[in-house]
PDB file of C-alpha atoms in Angstrom:
ATOM      1  CA  UNK A   1     -33.775  15.249 -22.165  1.00 53.00           C
ATOM      2  CA  UNK A   2     -35.265  12.066 -23.601  1.00 55.00           C
ATOM      3  CA  UNK A   3     -33.195   9.291 -25.145  1.00 56.00           C
ATOM      4  CA  UNK A   4     -34.444  10.355 -28.577  1.00 57.00           C
ATOM      5  CA  UNK A   5     -33.384  13.958 -27.967  1.00 64.00           C
ATOM      6  CA  UNK A   6     -29.979  12.846 -26.698  1.00 65.00           C
ATOM      7  CA  UNK A   7     -29.576  10.701 -29.795  1.00 63.00           C
ATOM      8  CA  UNK A   8     -30.385  13.642 -32.046  1.00 79.00           C
ATOM      9  CA  UNK A   9     -27.891  15.835 -30.180  1.00 88.00           C
ATOM     10  CA  UNK A  10     -25.077  13.266 -30.229  1.00 96.00           C
ATOM     11  CA  UNK A  11     -25.550  11.591 -33.585  1.00 94.00           C
ATOM     12  CA  UNK A  12     -22.247  11.578 -35.520  1.00 93.00           C
ATOM     13  CA  UNK A  13     -20.433  13.510 -32.796  1.00 97.00           C
ATOM     14  CA  UNK A  14     -16.928  12.296 -31.983  1.00 98.00           C
ATOM     15  CA  UNK A  15     -16.147  11.604 -28.326  1.00 98.00           C
ATOM     16  CA  UNK A  16     -12.870  10.757 -26.594  1.00 98.00           C
ATOM     17  CA  UNK A  17     -13.244   8.771 -23.366  1.00 98.00           C
ATOM     18  CA  UNK A  18     -10.165   8.326 -21.185  1.00 98.00           C
ATOM     19  CA  UNK A  19     -10.173   5.498 -18.700  1.00 96.00           C
ATOM     20  CA  UNK A  20     -12.619   3.887 -21.082  1.00 97.00           C
ATOM     21  CA  UNK A  21     -11.683   0.243 -20.558  1.00 96.00           C
ATOM     22  CA  UNK A  22     -13.772  -0.248 -17.419  1.00 94.00           C
ATOM     23  CA  UNK A  23     -16.058   1.311 -14.848  1.00 94.00           C
ATOM     24  CA  UNK A  24     -17.417   4.781 -15.496  1.00 95.00           C
ATOM     25  CA  UNK A  25     -15.495   5.194 -18.740  1.00 96.00           C
ATOM     26  CA  UNK A  26     -16.763   1.931 -20.166  1.00 96.00           C
ATOM     27  CA  UNK A  27     -20.378   2.688 -19.252  1.00 97.00           C
ATOM     28  CA  UNK A  28     -20.133   6.186 -20.718  1.00 98.00           C
ATOM     29  CA  UNK A  29     -18.476   4.999 -23.920  1.00 98.00           C
ATOM     30  CA  UNK A  30     -21.303   2.505 -24.420  1.00 98.00           C
ATOM     31  CA  UNK A  31     -23.959   5.147 -23.671  1.00 97.00           C
ATOM     32  CA  UNK A  32     -22.394   7.632 -26.084  1.00 98.00           C
ATOM     33  CA  UNK A  33     -22.243   5.029 -28.831  1.00 98.00           C
ATOM     34  CA  UNK A  34     -25.847   3.973 -28.230  1.00 97.00           C
ATOM     35  CA  UNK A  35     -26.832   7.637 -28.617  1.00 96.00           C
ATOM     36  CA  UNK A  36     -25.105   7.775 -31.997  1.00 97.00           C
ATOM     37  CA  UNK A  37     -21.672   9.191 -31.205  1.00 98.00           C
ATOM     38  CA  UNK A  38     -18.427   7.813 -32.571  1.00 98.00           C
ATOM     39  CA  UNK A  39     -16.171   6.905 -29.676  1.00 98.00           C
ATOM     40  CA  UNK A  40     -12.404   6.820 -29.232  1.00 98.00           C
ATOM     41  CA  UNK A  41     -11.576   4.761 -26.148  1.00 98.00           C
ATOM     42  CA  UNK A  42      -8.310   5.556 -24.376  1.00 98.00           C
ATOM     43  CA  UNK A  43      -6.757   3.529 -21.587  1.00 98.00           C
ATOM     44  CA  UNK A  44      -3.577   1.794 -20.460  1.00 97.00           C
ATOM     45  CA  UNK A  45      -5.568  -1.457 -20.354  1.00 97.00           C
ATOM     46  CA  UNK A  46      -5.254  -2.413 -24.004  1.00 97.00           C
ATOM     47  CA  UNK A  47      -7.287  -5.612 -23.736  1.00 97.00           C
ATOM     48  CA  UNK A  48     -10.215  -3.956 -21.977  1.00 97.00           C
ATOM     49  CA  UNK A  49      -9.990  -0.848 -24.132  1.00 98.00           C
ATOM     50  CA  UNK A  50     -10.071  -2.781 -27.384  1.00 98.00           C
ATOM     51  CA  UNK A  51     -13.054  -4.771 -26.120  1.00 98.00           C
ATOM     52  CA  UNK A  52     -15.013  -1.594 -25.395  1.00 98.00           C
ATOM     53  CA  UNK A  53     -13.969  -0.083 -28.719  1.00 98.00           C
ATOM     54  CA  UNK A  54     -15.251  -3.184 -30.515  1.00 98.00           C
ATOM     55  CA  UNK A  55     -18.532  -3.024 -28.588  1.00 98.00           C
ATOM     56  CA  UNK A  56     -19.020   0.616 -29.565  1.00 98.00           C
ATOM     57  CA  UNK A  57     -17.857   0.233 -33.147  1.00 97.00           C
ATOM     58  CA  UNK A  58     -15.222   2.827 -32.320  1.00 98.00           C
ATOM     59  CA  UNK A  59     -11.462   3.027 -31.950  1.00 98.00           C
ATOM     60  CA  UNK A  60      -8.920   2.299 -29.229  1.00 98.00           C
ATOM     61  CA  UNK A  61      -5.748   4.173 -28.406  1.00 98.00           C
ATOM     62  CA  UNK A  62      -3.373   3.260 -25.583  1.00 98.00           C
ATOM     63  CA  UNK A  63      -2.753   6.412 -23.554  1.00 98.00           C
ATOM     64  CA  UNK A  64      -1.028   7.361 -20.321  1.00 98.00           C
ATOM     65  CA  UNK A  65      -2.959  10.516 -19.449  1.00 98.00           C
ATOM     66  CA  UNK A  66      -0.184  11.703 -17.125  1.00 98.00           C
ATOM     67  CA  UNK A  67       1.983  12.221 -20.228  1.00 98.00           C
ATOM     68  CA  UNK A  68       1.280  15.464 -22.108  1.00 98.00           C
ATOM     69  CA  UNK A  69       2.549  14.159 -25.451  1.00 98.00           C
ATOM     70  CA  UNK A  70       0.400  11.039 -25.102  1.00 98.00           C
ATOM     71  CA  UNK A  71      -2.658  13.278 -24.746  1.00 98.00           C
ATOM     72  CA  UNK A  72      -1.695  15.227 -27.849  1.00 98.00           C
ATOM     73  CA  UNK A  73      -1.160  11.979 -29.757  1.00 98.00           C
ATOM     74  CA  UNK A  74      -4.593  10.743 -28.618  1.00 98.00           C
ATOM     75  CA  UNK A  75      -6.312  13.828 -30.007  1.00 98.00           C
ATOM     76  CA  UNK A  76      -4.327  13.583 -33.248  1.00 98.00           C
ATOM     77  CA  UNK A  77      -5.419   9.949 -33.538  1.00 98.00           C
ATOM     78  CA  UNK A  78      -9.075  10.878 -33.018  1.00 98.00           C
ATOM     79  CA  UNK A  79      -8.873  13.585 -35.663  1.00 98.00           C
ATOM     80  CA  UNK A  80      -7.204  11.233 -38.146  1.00 98.00           C
ATOM     81  CA  UNK A  81      -9.648   8.388 -37.561  1.00 97.00           C
ATOM     82  CA  UNK A  82     -12.866  10.372 -37.132  1.00 98.00           C
ATOM     83  CA  UNK A  83     -12.247  13.763 -38.710  1.00 97.00           C
ATOM     84  CA  UNK A  84     -12.406  15.795 -35.502  1.00 98.00           C
ATOM     85  CA  UNK A  85     -13.427  15.852 -31.844  1.00 98.00           C
ATOM     86  CA  UNK A  86     -16.622  17.253 -30.308  1.00 98.00           C
ATOM     87  CA  UNK A  87     -16.616  15.775 -26.793  1.00 98.00           C
ATOM     88  CA  UNK A  88     -13.936  14.777 -24.294  1.00 98.00           C
ATOM     89  CA  UNK A  89     -14.782  12.781 -21.173  1.00 98.00           C
ATOM     90  CA  UNK A  90     -11.580  13.078 -19.116  1.00 98.00           C
ATOM     91  CA  UNK A  91     -12.299  10.254 -16.751  1.00 96.00           C
ATOM     92  CA  UNK A  92      -9.081   8.294 -16.128  1.00 95.00           C
ATOM     93  CA  UNK A  93      -8.155   8.122 -12.459  1.00 91.00           C
ATOM     94  CA  UNK A  94      -6.544   6.016  -9.751  1.00 90.00           C
ATOM     95  CA  UNK A  95      -6.723   5.582  -5.991  1.00 87.00           C
ATOM     96  CA  UNK A  96      -4.100   7.468  -4.032  1.00 89.00           C
ATOM     97  CA  UNK A  97      -2.887   4.658  -1.800  1.00 84.00           C
ATOM     98  CA  UNK A  98      -1.059   6.829   0.728  1.00 90.00           C
ATOM     99  CA  UNK A  99      -1.399   9.779   3.087  1.00 92.00           C
ATOM    100  CA  UNK A 100       0.890  12.627   4.103  1.00 95.00           C
ATOM    101  CA  UNK A 101       2.313  11.069   7.279  1.00 95.00           C
ATOM    102  CA  UNK A 102       4.470   8.015   7.794  1.00 95.00           C
ATOM    103  CA  UNK A 103       2.652   6.229   4.978  1.00 94.00           C
ATOM    104  CA  UNK A 104       3.569   8.912   2.428  1.00 96.00           C
ATOM    105  CA  UNK A 105       4.920   7.381  -0.774  1.00 96.00           C
ATOM    106  CA  UNK A 106       6.286   9.775  -3.370  1.00 97.00           C
ATOM    107  CA  UNK A 107       5.785   7.395  -6.299  1.00 96.00           C
ATOM    108  CA  UNK A 108       2.132   6.763  -5.370  1.00 95.00           C
ATOM    109  CA  UNK A 109       1.556  10.465  -4.806  1.00 96.00           C
ATOM    110  CA  UNK A 110       2.998  11.353  -8.222  1.00 97.00           C
ATOM    111  CA  UNK A 111       0.976   8.566  -9.863  1.00 95.00           C
ATOM    112  CA  UNK A 112      -2.278   9.846  -8.351  1.00 95.00           C
ATOM    113  CA  UNK A 113      -1.546  13.478  -9.197  1.00 96.00           C
ATOM    114  CA  UNK A 114      -0.543  12.440 -12.712  1.00 97.00           C
ATOM    115  CA  UNK A 115      -3.741  10.538 -13.441  1.00 96.00           C
ATOM    116  CA  UNK A 116      -6.300  12.476 -11.410  1.00 96.00           C
ATOM    117  CA  UNK A 117      -5.203  16.060 -12.052  1.00 98.00           C
ATOM    118  CA  UNK A 118      -2.540  16.169 -14.765  1.00 98.00           C
ATOM    119  CA  UNK A 119      -4.712  13.895 -16.887  1.00 98.00           C
ATOM    120  CA  UNK A 120      -7.490  16.496 -16.816  1.00 98.00           C
ATOM    121  CA  UNK A 121      -5.181  19.479 -17.379  1.00 98.00           C
ATOM    122  CA  UNK A 122      -3.183  17.780 -20.143  1.00 98.00           C
ATOM    123  CA  UNK A 123      -6.307  16.351 -21.750  1.00 98.00           C
ATOM    124  CA  UNK A 124      -7.953  19.758 -21.787  1.00 98.00           C
ATOM    125  CA  UNK A 125      -4.868  21.433 -23.231  1.00 98.00           C
ATOM    126  CA  UNK A 126      -4.586  18.789 -25.946  1.00 98.00           C
ATOM    127  CA  UNK A 127      -8.239  18.737 -27.004  1.00 98.00           C
ATOM    128  CA  UNK A 128      -8.975  22.470 -27.033  1.00 98.00           C
ATOM    129  CA  UNK A 129      -7.575  23.113 -30.546  1.00 98.00           C
ATOM    130  CA  UNK A 130      -9.667  20.236 -31.912  1.00 98.00           C
ATOM    131  CA  UNK A 131     -12.836  21.578 -30.273  1.00 98.00           C
ATOM    132  CA  UNK A 132     -12.130  25.080 -31.548  1.00 98.00           C
ATOM    133  CA  UNK A 133     -11.725  23.692 -35.046  1.00 97.00           C
ATOM    134  CA  UNK A 134     -15.281  22.311 -34.791  1.00 97.00           C
ATOM    135  CA  UNK A 135     -16.680  25.610 -33.558  1.00 97.00           C
ATOM    136  CA  UNK A 136     -16.901  24.441 -29.950  1.00 98.00           C
ATOM    137  CA  UNK A 137     -17.688  21.342 -27.949  1.00 98.00           C
ATOM    138  CA  UNK A 138     -17.950  19.849 -24.477  1.00 98.00           C
ATOM    139  CA  UNK A 139     -15.437  18.650 -21.904  1.00 98.00           C
ATOM    140  CA  UNK A 140     -16.513  16.701 -18.837  1.00 98.00           C
ATOM    141  CA  UNK A 141     -13.955  15.809 -16.172  1.00 98.00           C
ATOM    142  CA  UNK A 142     -14.489  13.146 -13.542  1.00 97.00           C
ATOM    143  CA  UNK A 143     -14.109  14.642 -10.083  1.00 97.00           C
ATOM    144  CA  UNK A 144     -15.847  13.076  -7.078  1.00 93.00           C
ATOM    145  CA  UNK A 145     -17.919  13.825  -4.023  1.00 90.00           C
ATOM    146  CA  UNK A 146     -14.417  13.868  -2.533  1.00 88.00           C
ATOM    147  CA  UNK A 147     -13.994  17.103  -4.484  1.00 95.00           C
ATOM    148  CA  UNK A 148     -16.941  18.692  -2.687  1.00 95.00           C
ATOM    149  CA  UNK A 149     -16.441  17.446   0.879  1.00 93.00           C
ATOM    150  CA  UNK A 150     -13.728  16.701   3.404  1.00 92.00           C
ATOM    151  CA  UNK A 151     -12.242  13.191   3.202  1.00 87.00           C
ATOM    152  CA  UNK A 152     -10.060  12.702   6.311  1.00 89.00           C
ATOM    153  CA  UNK A 153      -9.275   9.088   5.379  1.00 85.00           C
ATOM    154  CA  UNK A 154      -7.774  10.081   2.002  1.00 89.00           C
ATOM    155  CA  UNK A 155      -6.775  13.758   1.960  1.00 94.00           C
ATOM    156  CA  UNK A 156      -4.568  13.451  -1.123  1.00 95.00           C
ATOM    157  CA  UNK A 157      -7.401  12.011  -3.227  1.00 93.00           C
ATOM    158  CA  UNK A 158      -9.629  14.800  -1.937  1.00 94.00           C
ATOM    159  CA  UNK A 159      -6.950  17.309  -2.939  1.00 96.00           C
ATOM    160  CA  UNK A 160      -6.832  15.862  -6.479  1.00 96.00           C
ATOM    161  CA  UNK A 161     -10.573  16.051  -6.854  1.00 96.00           C
ATOM    162  CA  UNK A 162     -10.987  19.484  -5.243  1.00 98.00           C
ATOM    163  CA  UNK A 163      -8.497  20.699  -7.850  1.00 98.00           C
ATOM    164  CA  UNK A 164     -10.637  19.271 -10.659  1.00 98.00           C
ATOM    165  CA  UNK A 165     -13.705  20.980  -9.194  1.00 98.00           C
ATOM    166  CA  UNK A 166     -11.847  24.296  -9.039  1.00 98.00           C
ATOM    167  CA  UNK A 167     -10.676  23.835 -12.619  1.00 98.00           C
ATOM    168  CA  UNK A 168     -14.221  23.180 -13.824  1.00 98.00           C
ATOM    169  CA  UNK A 169     -15.666  26.186 -12.013  1.00 98.00           C
ATOM    170  CA  UNK A 170     -12.945  28.441 -13.406  1.00 97.00           C
ATOM    171  CA  UNK A 171     -12.579  27.110 -16.947  1.00 98.00           C
ATOM    172  CA  UNK A 172     -16.325  26.918 -17.547  1.00 98.00           C
ATOM    173  CA  UNK A 173     -16.848  30.681 -17.790  1.00 97.00           C
ATOM    174  CA  UNK A 174     -13.360  31.250 -19.229  1.00 97.00           C
ATOM    175  CA  UNK A 175     -14.051  29.026 -22.256  1.00 98.00           C
ATOM    176  CA  UNK A 176     -17.702  29.968 -22.771  1.00 97.00           C
ATOM    177  CA  UNK A 177     -16.881  32.681 -25.308  1.00 96.00           C
ATOM    178  CA  UNK A 178     -15.356  29.986 -27.521  1.00 96.00           C
ATOM    179  CA  UNK A 179     -18.482  27.824 -27.298  1.00 98.00           C
ATOM    180  CA  UNK A 180     -16.534  25.244 -25.291  1.00 98.00           C
ATOM    181  CA  UNK A 181     -18.369  24.012 -22.201  1.00 98.00           C
ATOM    182  CA  UNK A 182     -16.360  22.579 -19.319  1.00 98.00           C
ATOM    183  CA  UNK A 183     -18.102  20.736 -16.482  1.00 98.00           C
ATOM    184  CA  UNK A 184     -17.303  18.111 -13.870  1.00 98.00           C
ATOM    185  CA  UNK A 185     -19.159  15.069 -12.637  1.00 98.00           C
ATOM    186  CA  UNK A 186     -18.829  14.250  -8.924  1.00 96.00           C
ATOM    187  CA  UNK A 187     -20.035  10.735  -8.081  1.00 94.00           C
ATOM    188  CA  UNK A 188     -19.957   9.095  -4.685  1.00 77.00           C
ATOM    189  CA  UNK A 189     -18.905   5.453  -4.399  1.00 70.00           C
ATOM    190  CA  UNK A 190     -19.593   4.279  -7.947  1.00 69.00           C
ATOM    191  CA  UNK A 191     -18.972   0.929  -9.620  1.00 69.00           C
ATOM    192  CA  UNK A 192     -15.359   1.091 -10.817  1.00 68.00           C
ATOM    193  CA  UNK A 193     -11.920  -0.331 -10.130  1.00 71.00           C
ATOM    194  CA  UNK A 194     -11.068   2.653  -7.958  1.00 69.00           C
ATOM    195  CA  UNK A 195     -13.278   1.328  -5.142  1.00 66.00           C
ATOM    196  CA  UNK A 196     -11.936  -2.245  -5.251  1.00 61.00           C
ATOM    197  CA  UNK A 197      -9.943  -1.749  -2.036  1.00 71.00           C
ATOM    198  CA  UNK A 198     -13.028  -0.317  -0.318  1.00 65.00           C
ATOM    199  CA  UNK A 199     -15.615  -2.958  -1.183  1.00 63.00           C
ATOM    200  CA  UNK A 200     -15.417  -4.835   2.140  1.00 65.00           C
ATOM    201  CA  UNK A 201     -15.755  -1.592   4.091  1.00 64.00           C
ATOM    202  CA  UNK A 202     -18.680  -0.435   1.960  1.00 55.00           C
ATOM    203  CA  UNK A 203     -20.408  -3.763   2.431  1.00 61.00           C
ATOM    204  CA  UNK A 204     -19.854  -3.771   6.203  1.00 66.00           C
ATOM    205  CA  UNK A 205     -21.258  -0.241   6.517  1.00 65.00           C
ATOM    206  CA  UNK A 206     -24.096  -1.025   4.084  1.00 64.00           C
ATOM    207  CA  UNK A 207     -23.139   1.888   1.870  1.00 68.00           C
ATOM    208  CA  UNK A 208     -24.677   1.649  -1.613  1.00 74.00           C
ATOM    209  CA  UNK A 209     -22.539   1.542  -4.730  1.00 77.00           C
ATOM    210  CA  UNK A 210     -23.827   3.743  -7.537  1.00 80.00           C
ATOM    211  CA  UNK A 211     -24.183   1.857 -10.843  1.00 90.00           C
ATOM    212  CA  UNK A 212     -21.761   3.080 -13.500  1.00 90.00           C
ATOM    213  CA  UNK A 213     -24.705   3.549 -15.838  1.00 95.00           C
ATOM    214  CA  UNK A 214     -26.115   6.291 -13.581  1.00 95.00           C
ATOM    215  CA  UNK A 215     -22.874   8.220 -13.966  1.00 95.00           C
ATOM    216  CA  UNK A 216     -22.905   7.623 -17.725  1.00 97.00           C
ATOM    217  CA  UNK A 217     -26.457   8.955 -18.014  1.00 96.00           C
ATOM    218  CA  UNK A 218     -25.421  12.057 -16.082  1.00 97.00           C
ATOM    219  CA  UNK A 219     -22.452  12.645 -18.385  1.00 98.00           C
ATOM    220  CA  UNK A 220     -24.808  12.500 -21.375  1.00 98.00           C
ATOM    221  CA  UNK A 221     -27.135  14.994 -19.671  1.00 97.00           C
ATOM    222  CA  UNK A 222     -24.203  17.335 -19.208  1.00 98.00           C
ATOM    223  CA  UNK A 223     -22.816  17.113 -22.748  1.00 98.00           C
ATOM    224  CA  UNK A 224     -26.257  17.575 -24.298  1.00 97.00           C
ATOM    225  CA  UNK A 225     -27.175  20.447 -21.987  1.00 96.00           C
ATOM    226  CA  UNK A 226     -26.102  24.059 -22.095  1.00 96.00           C
ATOM    227  CA  UNK A 227     -24.479  24.548 -18.677  1.00 97.00           C
ATOM    228  CA  UNK A 228     -20.812  25.300 -18.093  1.00 98.00           C
ATOM    229  CA  UNK A 229     -18.644  25.527 -15.006  1.00 98.00           C
ATOM    230  CA  UNK A 230     -20.983  23.127 -13.214  1.00 98.00           C
ATOM    231  CA  UNK A 231     -20.083  20.271 -10.875  1.00 98.00           C
ATOM    232  CA  UNK A 232     -22.819  17.638 -10.883  1.00 98.00           C
ATOM    233  CA  UNK A 233     -23.009  15.525  -7.731  1.00 95.00           C
ATOM    234  CA  UNK A 234     -24.229  11.942  -7.937  1.00 94.00           C
ATOM    235  CA  UNK A 235     -25.362  10.489  -4.637  1.00 89.00           C
ATOM    236  CA  UNK A 236     -27.297   7.307  -4.006  1.00 86.00           C
ATOM    237  CA  UNK A 237     -30.987   7.999  -3.526  1.00 84.00           C
ATOM    238  CA  UNK A 238     -30.950  11.479  -5.085  1.00 87.00           C
ATOM    239  CA  UNK A 239     -31.327  12.770  -8.605  1.00 93.00           C
ATOM    240  CA  UNK A 240     -28.011  14.097  -9.986  1.00 95.00           C
ATOM    241  CA  UNK A 241     -27.840  17.871 -10.274  1.00 96.00           C
ATOM    242  CA  UNK A 242     -25.294  20.706 -10.231  1.00 97.00           C
ATOM    243  CA  UNK A 243     -23.925  21.450  -6.774  1.00 95.00           C
ATOM    244  CA  UNK A 244     -24.825  24.937  -5.569  1.00 95.00           C
ATOM    245  CA  UNK A 245     -21.807  26.741  -4.153  1.00 93.00           C
ATOM    246  CA  UNK A 246     -23.822  29.096  -1.961  1.00 86.00           C
ATOM    247  CA  UNK A 247     -22.465  32.036  -0.007  1.00 79.00           C
ATOM    248  CA  UNK A 248     -18.869  31.595  -1.086  1.00 82.00           C
ATOM    249  CA  UNK A 249     -17.036  34.854  -0.240  1.00 83.00           C
ATOM    250  CA  UNK A 250     -15.521  36.675  -3.194  1.00 76.00           C
ATOM    251  CA  UNK A 251     -12.736  39.218  -3.527  1.00 79.00           C
ATOM    252  CA  UNK A 252     -15.085  42.205  -3.697  1.00 71.00           C
ATOM    253  CA  UNK A 253     -15.792  44.681  -0.921  1.00 62.00           C
ATOM    254  CA  UNK A 254     -18.158  43.209   1.715  1.00 64.00           C
ATOM    255  CA  UNK A 255     -21.716  44.558   1.668  1.00 55.00           C
ATOM    256  CA  UNK A 256     -22.240  47.320   4.191  1.00 54.00           C
ATOM    257  CA  UNK A 257     -18.626  48.491   4.413  1.00 50.00           C
TER     258      UNK A 257
END
């Protein structure tokens, strides 16, 4: 889809972007606004969130996505300020910061689960009535390549993101009859605060960092497309595309038995 086509598809649409004060959320909020959408930026970083909202000509709402009522209040705010919601980019997330062994930390574990998984579940629950009221819409959740592959160095983060991938694959077809499309975006190491503690390691191993704008462009491709239940991987040196879950065994009777 060309920029002109994306602009025609998104003009006057209302989009909520969680984690919108920086990184992937910031880049996507700016891209949505440039394409003609009205943007509601949500984040715990009020200073950064207000700055992005001002840049987009949109609105800012402080929101802890791990709190169900805060998600409901965010959607109510968007409806009051903009008249409805058409798109939700459920992007807020944090690094885990612990494992399951001696370094296990319950508070850090709960914080990561709250932002990375509850934030997607609660955000989806809160925004669905608003999307239904508009006759449908699009939800994109930020997962990760860590949701498609094993991550021995951070198994709890991988667990968070695998859960988001499973949610996208399951909710996509479940919501299709309501004209609500649910997809996930799965970037590798992308420019955001979540990789701050990894930058030295990435530099030493000469691993490229994906520009946030590449992720933002992919999100716009997803929300202006017609797919649902897809998990788009973003890997340095390759064009983003939906991951193909080939040869996954199902519950049916095996062929030949």
